[in-house]
C-alpha cells in the first residue's frame, strides 16, 4: 500500500502521475494538459457534489440531499427538534428504521414507545417506517434507497453507500433537522483522495481485511480526514458488490467525510437483483482527474487482518500476531493503561494457550459483517465442522430479513447452526454494547465496525472489562472451526461456493409502512412517558465565565466515552434522563460538577445573583459540597479589579453566562450521535476546548447545540480541571468572525491571558451559536 505525499493526476482511471515538476511533461506525453483546476472537476465526487449544490459556488457548498435515514436512537430527537421548529411534512423521503433498540430489553415500555412514535411520525409527516428486526439501517438503505449519483444523509456515522454510486454522509441529528426544514448542509468543497485498486484479493481475504489495512495506514496520519474517498482503478472490477459494500462501510473509521466508487456491470446487477434497474448509471472519473491525495493498493498483497483493542486502526496481519503474540498483547495492555489508568487491572496474557491466542467469542453482524456473501463464505468454512463445547461462542446476525430468508432457502443457516453457531435477526446491538456483551476479561472477535473501550457493553466503573478485536467473517469462521484459537481464513482449505443471491421484495412489501408523499397531518404523534421535549436554552451572552469540569488527555476521545451506548440508548428520547450518563465511563464525576455549576446559570436566567445561588446550594451539604459560590465570588473580584465595568450586571443573562466546559485532546471520534454534544448542553455546557476535533460530525453537533468548538494550540495547558475561564466579549467575537479569541484563566488573584480559535465557521453556524442552538435559530426566524 502506498500513500502519495501530494496530489496526483489519474489518467484513464488507472495511470497515476504525481503532481510534481515532472507532471506537465508526463501529462503532455499522454495527450493531456496540466490544468489542475479543470482536472479537479473530473472526479466522480466533484460531479455529485456539484449536482446537489444550491449555492452556485462550487467552493462554498450548500447541499440538498435526495433522501435521509435514521434509526430508533436518533429519529425521536430529530423529529422533536424539527417539530419544535415548525415541521409540517417530510420534504424528502425519510426512512425510520428500528435496529438499535430492537430488543426492548431494558427500561420498561420506553423502547417500544419510541417505535410507536416513529410509526405515528411516518403517518403524520409522510415517512417510511421499517419495523424492528426487518433490517439494519444501512442494509435497508442499500437495498431500497441507494441510486447512482444520489446523495443520502443519515444520522448514523456509518451512512456509506458509495459502493453503489451514492454519496452518503453520516451526521448528527441537527443536520437532518435542517434538511427537514428545507435548509442546506453547508461545507467547503472537500478534498478528494483516490483509492486506486489493482490486482485481486487472494482466497480467504474478505472486505474487512482490505478495510482494516486502509484504516491502519491512514488514521493516525489524518490522511483522509474530512475528505471524500474515491475508489477507482482496475482492481474495482475484481470485487463483487457485497465485497465493495463491506470495504465502503468501514471508510467511516478513517474519519473521511464520505465515499464514492466507480460503477460497472456488477453494480448494475445489484440494482437488477433488487428490482431497481432504473437506479443504475455508469460513473467513472474523467480521462484526466486530479486528486488531493492517493492511496494505491495491490489487493493481492492484503492478508487477513485483525484490529486489536481498542481502536480500528490498531491493525496487524493475523499471521504477525501469531508470530509475535506476547509483544502484541503487551502493546494492547499498554494502550489500555492510557485509557483506564489504574481503574482496573487489564491483561490478555491468560489468553495464550500453548503459544496460541484463545478467543472467547465470535460475532458476525450488522452493516459491516451481516452481508450475504460474508455469511455464505463463513458457512462454507464451517460446513461439517464444530465450534466445540468450551467457552467459545459464535453468533451470526444477517443484515436484513431478505438476506436471512435467502440463507434459510439455500441451506447456509443449516450449516452454521449444525456447527454450533447461533443465528439471530437483524440487529445492531453487538456493535454498540446492547447485545452479546462478553464475559469479564473475555476476548471477542467481530466482523462489525468498532472496538472502542467499553463499546462492547462492559463497564469499567463497575470493575468490568472485556476486549473486542475486529476481523473478517471468513477468519472468524476459521477461528470458530479451530474451536476458538485465532486462525486466518487463508490457513484453512475451503472451496467457496459463491451461491447467487435472490432478493425477496415481498418481505418489505408486507411489513414496511411507506407513506412518502402521503402525509396525514391530522394523525396524532404517539408520545410515551419517556419522550420529552428539549429544555429551554439561552442565547450566547456577551461574556462567559466557564469552569473546566473535565480534563481528558487520551490521544482520542470517542463519542462512546462522551455518552456511552448500550443501556443508555433507552433514554435517547429523554434529554435530561440521558444526560445523567454523560462521561459516566470516562469521568464519573463530570455530571455532578457540571450540574453544580449550572445552578449559577439558572440563577442568572431567573434574574438572581449567581454567587448567592451557588452559596445556598453548597450550604445544603457543607461537608461534601464544593463552595462554588465562594470561588465564583473570588473570580468576580479579580475580574472587577482588572477589567472594571466588564461584568457590571451579573444577574443579566444577556450580559453574562455561567457554565461548564470540557477539555479533550481530540474529541469526537466514532458515532454521529448528537447526544455526545446535546447532553453536555442540557447540563450547562457552553463548549469544548481541544487541540483538534476528531471528526466534522462531532464539531457540527457542538455547533448545532450552540456550543463553542474552541481550539487551543498543542502544548502545555494554561488551565487545569476546576479552573474558571473568562471569555470576555465572546458573542461579538463569534458574530464578527474574529480569527483569535482572547480568554483569561482566573487564577491566584490574577487574569492569565490565553488565546483560542474557533476554526472555520459559516455565517449560518455563527448565528446558530449566538442564538444558543439550532432550535432557537429556527424559532427566531419563524
XYZ file of C-alpha atoms in Angstrom:
782
model
C 0.000 0.000 0.000
C 1.385 3.399 -1.000
C 0.235 6.815 0.210
C 1.299 9.682 -2.014
C 2.620 12.766 -0.255
C 0.826 15.236 -2.532
C -1.824 15.434 -5.197
C -1.948 13.200 -8.257
C -3.443 13.106 -11.723
C -5.266 9.901 -12.638
C -5.330 9.182 -16.361
C -7.916 6.888 -17.906
C -8.832 5.517 -14.499
C -5.551 3.719 -13.915
C -2.323 5.663 -14.542
C -1.120 7.762 -11.597
C 1.046 10.831 -12.247
C 2.243 12.631 -9.092
C 1.698 16.403 -9.133
C 5.329 17.491 -9.187
C 7.682 19.339 -11.531
C 7.690 16.417 -13.946
C 3.892 16.240 -14.189
C 3.393 18.703 -17.104
C 5.725 16.759 -19.382
C 4.247 13.398 -18.405
C 0.728 14.685 -18.993
C 1.646 16.235 -22.330
C 3.203 12.961 -23.467
C -0.097 11.245 -22.625
C -2.055 13.868 -24.532
C -3.312 15.954 -21.579
C -2.551 19.414 -20.227
C -1.640 20.091 -16.603
C -4.810 22.064 -15.910
C -5.261 21.203 -12.246
C -8.495 23.122 -11.715
C -10.155 21.587 -14.737
C -8.951 18.124 -13.710
C -10.405 18.610 -10.209
C -13.795 18.683 -11.882
C -13.064 15.277 -13.354
C -13.593 13.316 -10.137
C -16.840 11.457 -9.520
C -17.136 13.237 -6.182
C -16.952 16.699 -7.717
C -19.722 15.852 -10.154
C -22.083 14.516 -7.471
C -21.471 17.448 -5.123
C -21.859 19.966 -7.937
C -25.210 18.452 -8.924
C -26.532 18.810 -5.357
C -25.138 22.260 -4.604
C -27.642 25.109 -4.192
C -25.158 27.962 -3.722
C -23.874 28.426 -7.274
C -20.352 28.480 -5.814
C -18.524 25.171 -6.106
C -16.126 26.120 -3.327
C -18.805 27.050 -0.758
C -21.353 24.279 -0.993
C -24.951 24.308 0.200
C -26.128 20.750 -0.282
C -29.674 19.424 -0.554
C -29.846 15.678 -0.106
C -32.146 13.362 -2.048
C -33.092 11.069 0.852
C -32.486 10.590 4.556
C -32.386 7.754 7.039
C -32.351 7.403 10.829
C -32.687 4.673 13.419
C -34.531 4.380 16.703
C -31.991 6.070 18.945
C -31.827 9.171 16.776
C -35.099 9.782 14.955
C -37.168 10.783 18.003
C -34.859 13.659 18.892
C -34.611 14.758 15.249
C -38.349 14.843 14.722
C -38.948 16.513 18.093
C -36.399 19.206 17.203
C -37.906 19.754 13.757
C -41.425 19.756 15.234
C -40.389 22.483 17.662
C -39.239 24.488 14.641
C -42.454 24.190 12.650
C -42.186 20.896 10.718
C -45.358 20.155 8.720
C -44.340 17.237 6.476
C -41.200 15.451 5.363
C -39.982 17.254 2.220
C -37.864 14.281 1.075
C -38.055 10.503 1.545
C -37.116 9.843 5.180
C -36.693 6.265 6.392
C -37.069 5.452 10.104
C -35.517 2.076 10.884
C -35.642 0.241 14.193
C -32.401 -1.677 14.532
C -30.749 -0.307 17.694
C -33.415 -0.630 20.398
C -34.981 -3.651 18.729
C -34.834 -5.924 21.762
C -36.812 -3.593 24.055
C -34.821 -5.273 26.821
C -34.413 -2.560 29.449
C -36.341 0.487 30.578
C -39.833 -0.968 30.559
C -42.029 0.285 27.719
C -39.798 3.153 26.632
C -38.119 1.417 23.687
C -41.316 0.232 22.070
C -42.802 3.654 22.866
C -40.108 5.139 20.628
C -41.067 2.712 17.860
C -44.719 3.714 18.129
C -43.640 7.350 17.978
C -41.733 6.539 14.767
C -44.727 4.838 13.170
C -47.020 7.717 14.123
C -44.500 10.234 12.752
C -44.320 8.337 9.447
C -48.104 8.560 9.217
C -48.292 12.214 10.224
C -45.404 13.592 8.178
C -45.234 11.125 5.281
C -42.306 8.884 6.130
C -41.142 5.301 5.703
C -41.178 3.100 8.813
C -39.192 -0.157 8.943
C -40.272 -2.263 11.963
C -37.777 -3.880 14.355
C -35.793 -6.925 13.151
C -36.516 -6.265 9.462
C -33.186 -4.666 8.570
C -30.288 -2.717 9.979
C -30.398 0.884 8.838
C -27.663 0.683 6.217
C -28.742 -2.573 4.636
C -32.250 -1.237 4.062
C -30.735 1.893 2.524
C -28.577 -0.202 0.199
C -31.473 -2.398 -0.837
C -34.188 0.257 -1.166
C -32.754 3.800 -1.173
C -29.380 3.951 -2.912
C -29.106 5.062 -6.523
C -26.192 6.109 -8.658
C -25.427 9.821 -8.467
C -27.716 10.434 -5.466
C -26.839 11.822 -2.046
C -28.216 10.405 1.219
C -27.877 11.913 4.695
C -28.111 9.646 7.717
C -27.989 10.159 11.483
C -25.550 7.295 11.878
C -21.833 7.611 11.264
C -21.690 4.536 9.009
C -24.000 6.089 6.424
C -21.854 4.961 3.492
C -23.317 3.763 0.197
C -20.506 4.821 -2.112
C -20.008 1.314 -3.492
C -23.468 1.674 -5.060
C -22.652 5.054 -6.600
C -24.394 7.013 -3.833
C -22.516 9.659 -1.895
C -23.764 9.269 1.671
C -22.876 11.275 4.751
C -23.352 10.402 8.414
C -24.062 13.439 10.589
C -25.628 14.439 13.876
C -29.348 14.982 14.080
C -29.128 18.745 13.684
C -28.062 18.398 10.064
C -31.065 16.181 9.332
C -33.327 18.727 11.013
C -32.011 21.367 8.601
C -32.954 19.202 5.623
C -36.440 18.621 7.074
C -36.828 22.386 7.317
C -35.611 22.849 3.717
C -32.279 24.276 4.791
C -28.919 23.108 3.474
C -25.781 21.238 4.503
C -23.063 23.869 4.273
C -19.459 22.841 3.730
C -16.440 23.915 1.750
C -15.757 21.727 -1.275
C -13.919 18.807 0.358
C -10.650 17.374 -0.827
C -10.914 14.116 -2.765
C -8.468 11.241 -2.289
C -8.216 8.474 -4.866
C -8.115 4.903 -3.598
C -6.622 3.206 -6.635
C -7.118 -0.553 -6.544
C -5.118 -3.030 -8.575
C -4.896 -6.816 -8.546
C -7.440 -9.000 -6.782
C -7.764 -10.481 -3.284
C -6.321 -13.921 -2.553
C -8.719 -16.667 -1.488
C -9.778 -16.204 2.141
C -9.268 -12.438 2.219
C -12.504 -10.522 2.705
C -13.686 -6.907 2.677
C -12.917 -6.316 6.356
C -9.290 -7.270 5.718
C -8.972 -4.649 2.981
C -10.802 -2.057 5.067
C -8.651 -2.609 8.156
C -5.479 -2.375 6.103
C -6.628 1.020 4.789
C -7.664 2.269 8.241
C -4.349 1.215 9.726
C -2.454 3.127 7.038
C -4.371 6.407 7.121
C -5.989 7.033 10.509
C -3.051 8.283 12.565
C -1.859 10.456 9.685
C -5.277 12.053 9.221
C -4.693 11.391 5.533
C -8.354 11.411 4.509
C -9.850 13.366 7.416
C -12.970 15.245 6.243
C -12.208 14.308 2.634
C -14.063 12.103 0.150
C -12.504 8.719 -0.632
C -12.996 7.847 -4.310
C -12.405 4.179 -5.193
C -11.096 3.739 -8.716
C -8.715 1.570 -10.696
C -8.778 -1.793 -12.449
C -8.986 -3.686 -9.153
C -12.542 -2.463 -8.533
C -13.844 -4.754 -11.285
C -12.387 -7.752 -9.438
C -14.630 -7.152 -6.422
C -18.266 -8.200 -6.041
C -20.872 -5.671 -4.970
C -21.017 -7.192 -1.486
C -17.223 -7.031 -1.171
C -17.206 -3.360 -2.166
C -20.004 -2.618 0.287
C -18.018 -4.280 3.084
C -14.975 -2.112 2.423
C -17.036 1.016 1.902
C -18.943 0.939 5.199
C -15.664 0.886 7.128
C -14.372 4.086 5.499
C -16.091 5.892 8.369
C -13.263 4.681 10.619
C -10.740 6.637 8.553
C -12.558 9.905 9.565
C -13.309 10.706 5.922
C -16.387 12.784 5.080
C -17.841 10.343 2.566
C -17.004 7.867 -0.179
C -17.838 7.133 -3.783
C -16.872 4.305 -6.157
C -16.762 3.904 -9.910
C -19.658 1.719 -11.007
C -19.867 -1.140 -13.504
C -21.897 -4.174 -14.527
C -21.662 -5.734 -11.051
C -23.424 -2.706 -9.572
C -25.959 -2.785 -12.401
C -26.632 -6.406 -11.440
C -27.081 -5.400 -7.770
C -29.847 -2.963 -8.739
C -31.434 -5.529 -11.055
C -31.490 -8.140 -8.285
C -33.297 -5.644 -6.052
C -35.826 -4.684 -8.725
C -34.493 -1.157 -9.173
C -32.695 -1.253 -12.534
C -33.544 2.390 -13.193
C -31.326 3.456 -10.278
C -28.123 2.406 -12.058
C -25.867 4.537 -14.208
C -22.217 4.220 -15.067
C -19.991 6.500 -13.003
C -16.274 6.943 -13.576
C -13.669 9.700 -13.334
C -12.897 11.760 -16.405
C -10.000 10.776 -18.664
C -7.840 13.145 -16.598
C -8.869 13.697 -12.972
C -6.977 15.449 -10.194
C -6.991 14.137 -6.614
C -5.675 15.770 -3.454
C -4.029 12.509 -2.441
C -3.857 8.895 -3.489
C -3.809 5.518 -1.753
C -2.514 2.863 -4.138
C -3.415 -0.690 -3.113
C -2.458 -4.012 -4.628
C -5.377 -6.123 -3.426
C -3.314 -9.260 -3.811
C -0.897 -8.054 -1.130
C -3.559 -7.846 1.587
C -3.556 -10.648 4.125
C -6.174 -11.500 6.786
C -6.083 -8.669 9.306
C -7.049 -8.059 12.906
C -7.635 -4.700 14.625
C -6.609 -5.299 18.218
C -8.252 -3.419 21.108
C -9.116 -0.596 21.421
C -9.367 1.071 18.009
C -9.963 0.007 14.384
C -6.580 1.494 13.448
C -4.601 -0.831 15.758
C -4.098 -3.189 12.843
C -1.901 -6.264 12.399
C -1.781 -9.143 9.960
C -3.153 -12.179 11.801
C -0.026 -14.132 10.932
C 2.089 -11.394 12.578
C 0.013 -11.631 15.755
C 0.535 -15.363 15.766
C 4.308 -14.951 15.383
C 4.692 -12.125 17.921
C 1.843 -12.833 20.297
C 3.451 -11.766 23.570
C 4.693 -8.456 22.137
C 1.349 -7.631 20.509
C -0.594 -8.319 23.704
C 1.867 -6.218 25.691
C 1.211 -3.325 23.320
C -2.549 -3.738 23.808
C -2.086 -3.661 27.577
C -0.001 -0.515 27.249
C -2.839 1.178 25.354
C -5.281 0.018 27.996
C -3.293 1.793 30.695
C -3.640 5.034 28.720
C -7.429 4.646 28.587
C -8.123 3.145 32.007
C -5.209 4.272 34.169
C -5.293 2.427 37.457
C -9.076 1.990 37.449
C -8.809 -1.656 36.534
C -6.275 -4.422 36.033
C -6.110 -5.458 32.416
C -4.189 -8.271 30.770
C -4.677 -10.669 27.887
C -1.755 -12.909 28.751
C -4.103 -15.602 30.063
C -5.489 -15.927 26.528
C -2.251 -17.565 25.433
C -2.675 -21.342 25.438
C 0.195 -23.479 24.179
C 1.550 -20.475 22.315
C -1.760 -19.701 20.602
C -4.338 -16.951 21.212
C -7.642 -18.288 22.514
C -10.772 -16.306 21.699
C -13.944 -16.423 23.807
C -16.497 -15.130 21.339
C -17.101 -14.553 17.645
C -19.700 -12.190 16.172
C -20.620 -11.675 12.512
C -23.140 -8.859 12.442
C -24.626 -5.633 11.260
C -23.937 -3.265 8.398
C -20.333 -4.499 8.014
C -20.476 -8.248 8.685
C -24.087 -9.259 8.073
C -23.990 -9.292 4.283
C -24.984 -12.300 2.194
C -21.531 -13.170 0.858
C -19.829 -12.807 4.243
C -22.218 -15.280 5.847
C -22.161 -17.709 2.912
C -18.353 -17.823 2.973
C -18.375 -18.300 6.752
C -20.838 -21.177 6.315
C -18.587 -22.773 3.690
C -15.681 -22.736 6.161
C -17.804 -24.191 8.982
C -19.657 -26.821 6.963
C -19.077 -30.141 8.700
C -17.008 -28.540 11.474
C -17.823 -27.774 15.113
C -17.080 -24.721 17.226
C -16.669 -27.031 20.227
C -18.200 -27.190 23.681
C -15.770 -24.903 25.519
C -16.124 -21.173 26.257
C -16.054 -20.057 22.606
C -19.414 -18.972 21.132
C -20.412 -17.731 17.692
C -23.412 -15.540 16.821
C -24.471 -14.508 13.322
C -26.798 -11.607 12.560
C -27.850 -11.180 8.902
C -28.206 -7.536 7.920
C -31.812 -7.842 6.760
C -34.738 -10.222 6.614
C -34.371 -10.683 2.831
C -30.766 -11.804 3.441
C -31.991 -14.000 6.318
C -34.634 -15.628 4.104
C -32.178 -16.461 1.331
C -29.732 -18.001 3.813
C -32.578 -20.207 5.033
C -33.533 -21.191 1.498
C -30.008 -22.002 0.321
C -29.131 -24.018 3.430
C -26.288 -21.899 4.751
C -28.049 -21.331 8.061
C -28.330 -25.085 8.497
C -24.556 -25.380 8.085
C -23.914 -22.659 10.673
C -26.396 -23.991 13.213
C -25.102 -27.538 12.892
C -21.570 -26.241 13.568
C -22.780 -24.627 16.795
C -23.423 -21.025 15.750
C -26.481 -19.127 16.954
C -28.423 -17.318 14.241
C -30.272 -14.129 15.166
C -32.290 -11.421 13.437
C -31.110 -8.088 12.029
C -29.885 -6.006 14.961
C -27.086 -3.506 15.563
C -26.729 -4.255 19.280
C -23.406 -6.143 19.251
C -21.813 -3.158 17.524
C -22.589 -0.691 20.312
C -22.929 -2.675 23.515
C -26.591 -3.702 23.542
C -26.204 -7.371 22.749
C -23.727 -10.233 23.209
C -21.664 -8.426 25.833
C -18.737 -10.773 26.558
C -17.806 -12.061 29.999
C -15.425 -10.122 32.204
C -11.872 -10.410 30.819
C -13.191 -12.151 27.711
C -11.779 -11.550 24.232
C -14.221 -11.193 21.324
C -13.521 -11.144 17.574
C -16.133 -9.373 15.482
C -16.943 -8.527 11.915
C -18.567 -5.265 12.977
C -17.494 -1.651 12.812
C -15.786 -0.595 16.056
C -13.843 -1.891 19.034
C -13.583 1.188 21.255
C -13.185 0.715 25.024
C -16.433 -0.459 26.658
C -18.332 -0.276 23.376
C -18.990 -3.995 23.672
C -21.027 -3.325 26.822
C -18.644 -3.842 29.746
C -18.412 -1.163 32.446
C -15.052 -0.167 33.808
C -16.757 1.862 36.532
C -18.220 -1.413 37.813
C -14.902 -3.246 37.667
C -15.698 -4.973 34.364
C -13.583 -5.129 31.243
C -13.678 -7.158 28.071
C -11.996 -6.663 24.722
C -13.013 -6.640 21.082
C -10.839 -7.184 18.042
C -12.152 -6.616 14.515
C -11.744 -9.337 11.880
C -13.352 -10.506 8.675
C -16.173 -13.059 8.779
C -14.012 -15.610 6.967
C -11.254 -15.553 9.561
C -13.823 -15.535 12.361
C -15.296 -18.698 10.854
C -11.809 -20.206 10.538
C -11.194 -19.425 14.201
C -14.547 -20.977 15.100
C -13.698 -24.104 13.107
C -10.453 -24.223 15.113
C -12.572 -24.141 18.299
C -11.630 -20.622 19.318
C -7.927 -20.479 18.502
C -7.056 -17.461 16.339
C -6.854 -18.618 12.724
C -6.702 -16.766 9.415
C -9.041 -17.856 6.649
C -6.017 -18.334 4.392
C -4.849 -21.052 6.789
C -7.822 -23.331 6.070
C -8.562 -25.205 2.849
C -12.042 -24.195 1.754
C -13.830 -24.068 -1.561
C -16.100 -21.022 -1.558
C -19.312 -21.909 -3.378
C -20.469 -18.345 -4.085
C -24.229 -19.001 -4.372
C -26.344 -16.489 -6.266
C -28.462 -14.082 -4.233
C -32.203 -13.780 -4.782
C -33.961 -10.797 -3.198
C -37.499 -11.344 -1.916
C -39.252 -7.966 -2.136
C -42.423 -9.324 -0.547
C -40.798 -9.243 2.891
C -40.687 -5.446 2.852
C -43.923 -5.036 0.934
C -45.719 -6.935 3.673
C -44.181 -5.118 6.673
C -42.756 -1.683 5.813
C -45.135 1.268 6.216
C -44.438 3.629 3.310
C -46.265 6.958 3.408
C -43.800 9.009 1.346
C -45.805 11.665 -0.439
C -48.927 10.808 1.566
C -48.682 12.764 4.839
C -51.663 12.831 7.189
C -51.212 15.920 9.384
C -54.337 15.091 11.368
C -52.678 11.944 12.738
C -51.521 12.411 16.355
C -47.986 11.679 17.453
C -47.826 8.840 19.964
C -45.776 10.173 22.873
C -44.762 7.680 25.542
C -43.981 8.965 29.060
C -40.212 8.918 28.430
C -40.400 11.097 25.306
C -39.580 14.579 26.491
C -39.169 17.951 24.802
C -35.837 19.711 24.807
C -35.362 22.103 27.738
C -35.118 25.838 27.047
C -31.612 27.004 26.119
C -30.238 30.532 26.472
C -28.646 32.505 23.651
C -24.921 33.147 23.856
C -24.392 36.116 26.217
C -21.927 38.942 25.812
C -19.479 37.373 28.269
C -18.936 33.887 29.632
C -17.497 32.666 32.917
C -16.917 28.968 32.490
C -15.477 26.277 34.694
C -13.419 23.388 33.349
C -15.154 20.318 34.772
C -13.357 17.511 32.943
C -9.854 17.251 31.543
C -9.116 14.277 29.262
C -5.638 13.619 27.906
C -6.213 10.393 25.943
C -4.939 10.722 22.362
C -8.529 10.333 21.120
C -11.843 10.586 23.000
C -14.686 8.715 21.331
C -18.356 9.563 21.344
C -18.857 6.276 23.215
C -16.866 7.800 26.061
C -18.679 11.155 25.855
C -22.082 9.458 26.020
C -21.993 5.653 26.397
C -24.026 3.276 24.271
C -25.762 0.131 25.430
C -28.449 0.509 28.043
C -28.298 4.320 27.830
C -29.920 4.061 24.391
C -33.261 3.585 26.102
C -33.086 7.186 27.317
C -32.310 8.809 23.959
C -35.807 10.312 23.864
C -35.370 11.950 27.263
C -32.696 14.681 27.099
C -32.372 15.202 30.855
C -32.531 11.489 31.656
C -29.840 10.644 29.114
C -27.621 13.498 30.285
C -27.137 11.712 33.603
C -24.914 9.210 31.747
C -22.593 11.805 30.204
C -18.926 10.781 30.524
C -20.033 8.137 33.028
C -17.440 5.640 31.844
C -14.622 8.149 31.393
C -15.159 10.692 34.161
C -17.990 9.684 36.525
C -17.671 12.938 38.491
C -18.454 15.057 35.414
C -22.246 15.172 35.744
C -22.148 16.312 39.363
C -19.580 19.013 38.627
C -21.495 20.302 35.603
C -24.842 20.391 37.413
C -23.289 22.230 40.360
C -22.020 24.988 38.047
C -25.353 25.105 36.200
C -27.048 26.419 39.357
C -25.337 29.740 38.685
C -26.670 29.959 35.127
C -30.192 29.170 36.215
C -29.985 31.915 38.811
C -28.964 34.451 36.181
C -31.802 33.335 33.891
C -34.159 33.995 36.818
C -32.641 37.479 37.352
C -30.882 36.423 40.577
C -27.355 36.720 41.894
C -25.420 33.593 40.815
C -22.995 33.818 43.754
C -25.826 33.740 46.270
C -27.482 30.822 44.474
C -24.266 28.786 44.451
C -23.579 29.505 48.116
C -27.074 28.413 49.079
C -26.627 25.195 47.147
C -23.328 24.461 48.881
C -24.896 25.165 52.279
C -27.294 22.248 51.762
C -24.393 19.815 52.149
C -21.489 21.774 53.691
C -19.389 18.686 54.446
C -19.367 17.362 50.874
C -20.319 20.172 48.503
C -17.654 22.359 46.958
C -18.332 26.045 47.697
C -18.557 27.229 44.112
C -20.209 30.425 45.282
C -17.094 31.468 47.164
C -14.929 30.516 44.196
C -17.054 32.484 41.766
C -17.174 35.476 44.125
C -13.375 35.498 44.259
C -13.166 35.182 40.473
C -15.599 38.081 40.017
C -13.497 40.198 42.356
C -10.417 39.647 40.202
C -12.321 40.466 37.009
C -13.871 43.590 38.534
C -10.418 44.775 39.599
C -8.567 44.010 36.367
C -11.381 44.712 33.881
C -13.661 47.188 35.657
C -17.145 47.517 34.214
C -16.982 44.333 32.117
C -19.349 42.356 34.331
C -21.397 45.280 35.593
C -24.685 43.377 35.779
C -24.107 39.848 36.966
C -27.794 38.926 37.014
C -28.466 39.779 33.355
C -28.498 36.670 31.152
C -27.794 38.699 28.026
C -24.629 40.104 29.596
C -23.244 37.087 31.451
C -23.409 33.339 31.230
C -22.031 30.794 33.677
C -21.450 27.211 32.734
C -19.081 24.326 32.229
C -16.662 23.126 29.608
C -14.543 20.060 28.990
C -11.059 19.776 27.568
C -10.074 16.787 25.441
C -7.089 16.355 23.157
C -9.054 15.082 20.162
C -12.724 14.500 20.965
C -15.461 13.076 18.780
C -14.129 10.004 17.014
C -16.834 7.494 16.230
C -20.591 7.796 16.185
C -22.591 10.631 14.671
C -24.821 10.711 17.741
C -25.679 14.304 18.519
C -26.251 13.378 22.162
C -22.478 13.455 22.678
C -22.911 17.230 22.474
C -26.531 17.805 23.495
C -26.042 16.039 26.843
C -23.284 18.484 27.719
C -25.531 21.346 26.630
C -28.505 20.391 28.801
C -26.094 20.135 31.756
C -24.982 23.710 31.215
C -22.046 23.193 28.868
C -21.009 26.110 26.714
C -18.447 24.317 24.559
C -15.300 22.229 24.322
C -11.632 23.138 24.193
C -9.471 20.787 22.140
C -6.229 20.569 20.204
C -8.305 19.318 17.282
C -11.677 17.656 16.652
C -11.582 14.051 15.502
C -14.486 14.396 13.073
C -16.511 17.074 11.364
C -19.740 15.479 12.584
C -18.888 15.908 16.274
C -17.850 19.517 15.710
C -21.119 20.081 13.811
C -23.031 18.621 16.735
C -21.395 21.099 19.108
C -22.329 23.973 16.808
C -25.928 22.856 16.299
C -26.351 22.742 20.070
C -24.994 26.267 20.454
C -21.663 25.165 21.891
C -18.312 26.749 21.140
C -15.905 24.392 19.276
C -12.828 26.085 20.726
C -9.283 25.185 19.730
C -6.035 25.794 21.552
C -2.512 25.266 20.275
C -0.955 21.958 21.252
C 1.343 22.118 24.234
C 1.114 22.589 27.978
C -2.319 23.805 29.016
C -2.620 27.165 30.807
C -5.588 25.801 32.804
C -6.498 22.692 34.746
C -9.626 20.858 35.778
C -11.558 23.064 38.215
C -10.231 26.382 36.896
C -12.507 29.253 35.931
C -12.040 30.819 32.488
C -13.363 34.203 31.402
C -14.375 34.664 27.773
C -14.985 38.414 27.504
C -16.926 39.825 24.565
C -17.446 36.299 23.272
C -20.729 36.979 21.490
C -19.172 39.769 19.444
C -16.115 37.617 18.751
C -18.316 34.912 17.223
C -20.564 37.286 15.292
C -17.685 39.391 13.952
C -15.678 36.408 12.708
C -12.639 37.213 14.837
C -9.668 34.987 13.999
C -8.459 34.806 17.597
C -10.397 34.883 20.831
C -8.858 36.286 23.977
C -9.611 34.412 27.170
C -8.347 34.612 30.738
C -7.729 31.901 33.294
C -8.863 33.405 36.585
C -6.276 32.026 38.970
C -4.286 33.032 42.043
C -5.795 36.516 42.112
C -4.836 37.277 38.516
C -6.051 37.011 34.942
C -3.719 34.805 32.937
C -4.136 35.527 29.241
C -4.576 32.782 26.652
C -5.705 32.701 23.041
C -8.262 30.406 21.459
C -9.713 29.991 17.972
C -12.998 28.666 16.593
C -11.764 27.348 13.271
C -13.748 27.867 10.085
C -17.420 28.720 10.679
C -20.098 29.637 8.159
C -22.306 32.662 8.818
C -25.160 30.222 9.396
C -23.161 28.349 12.048
C -22.201 31.587 13.795
C -25.860 32.545 14.009
C -26.761 29.141 15.468
C -24.105 29.545 18.163
C -25.152 33.089 19.069
C -28.835 32.078 19.115
C -27.978 29.319 21.583
C -28.822 26.250 19.438
C -30.476 25.227 16.183
C -33.910 25.095 17.830
C -33.599 28.736 18.896
C -32.245 29.707 15.474
C -35.309 28.305 13.724
C -37.800 29.639 16.262
C -36.370 33.147 15.988
C -36.802 33.063 12.225
C -40.337 31.773 12.227
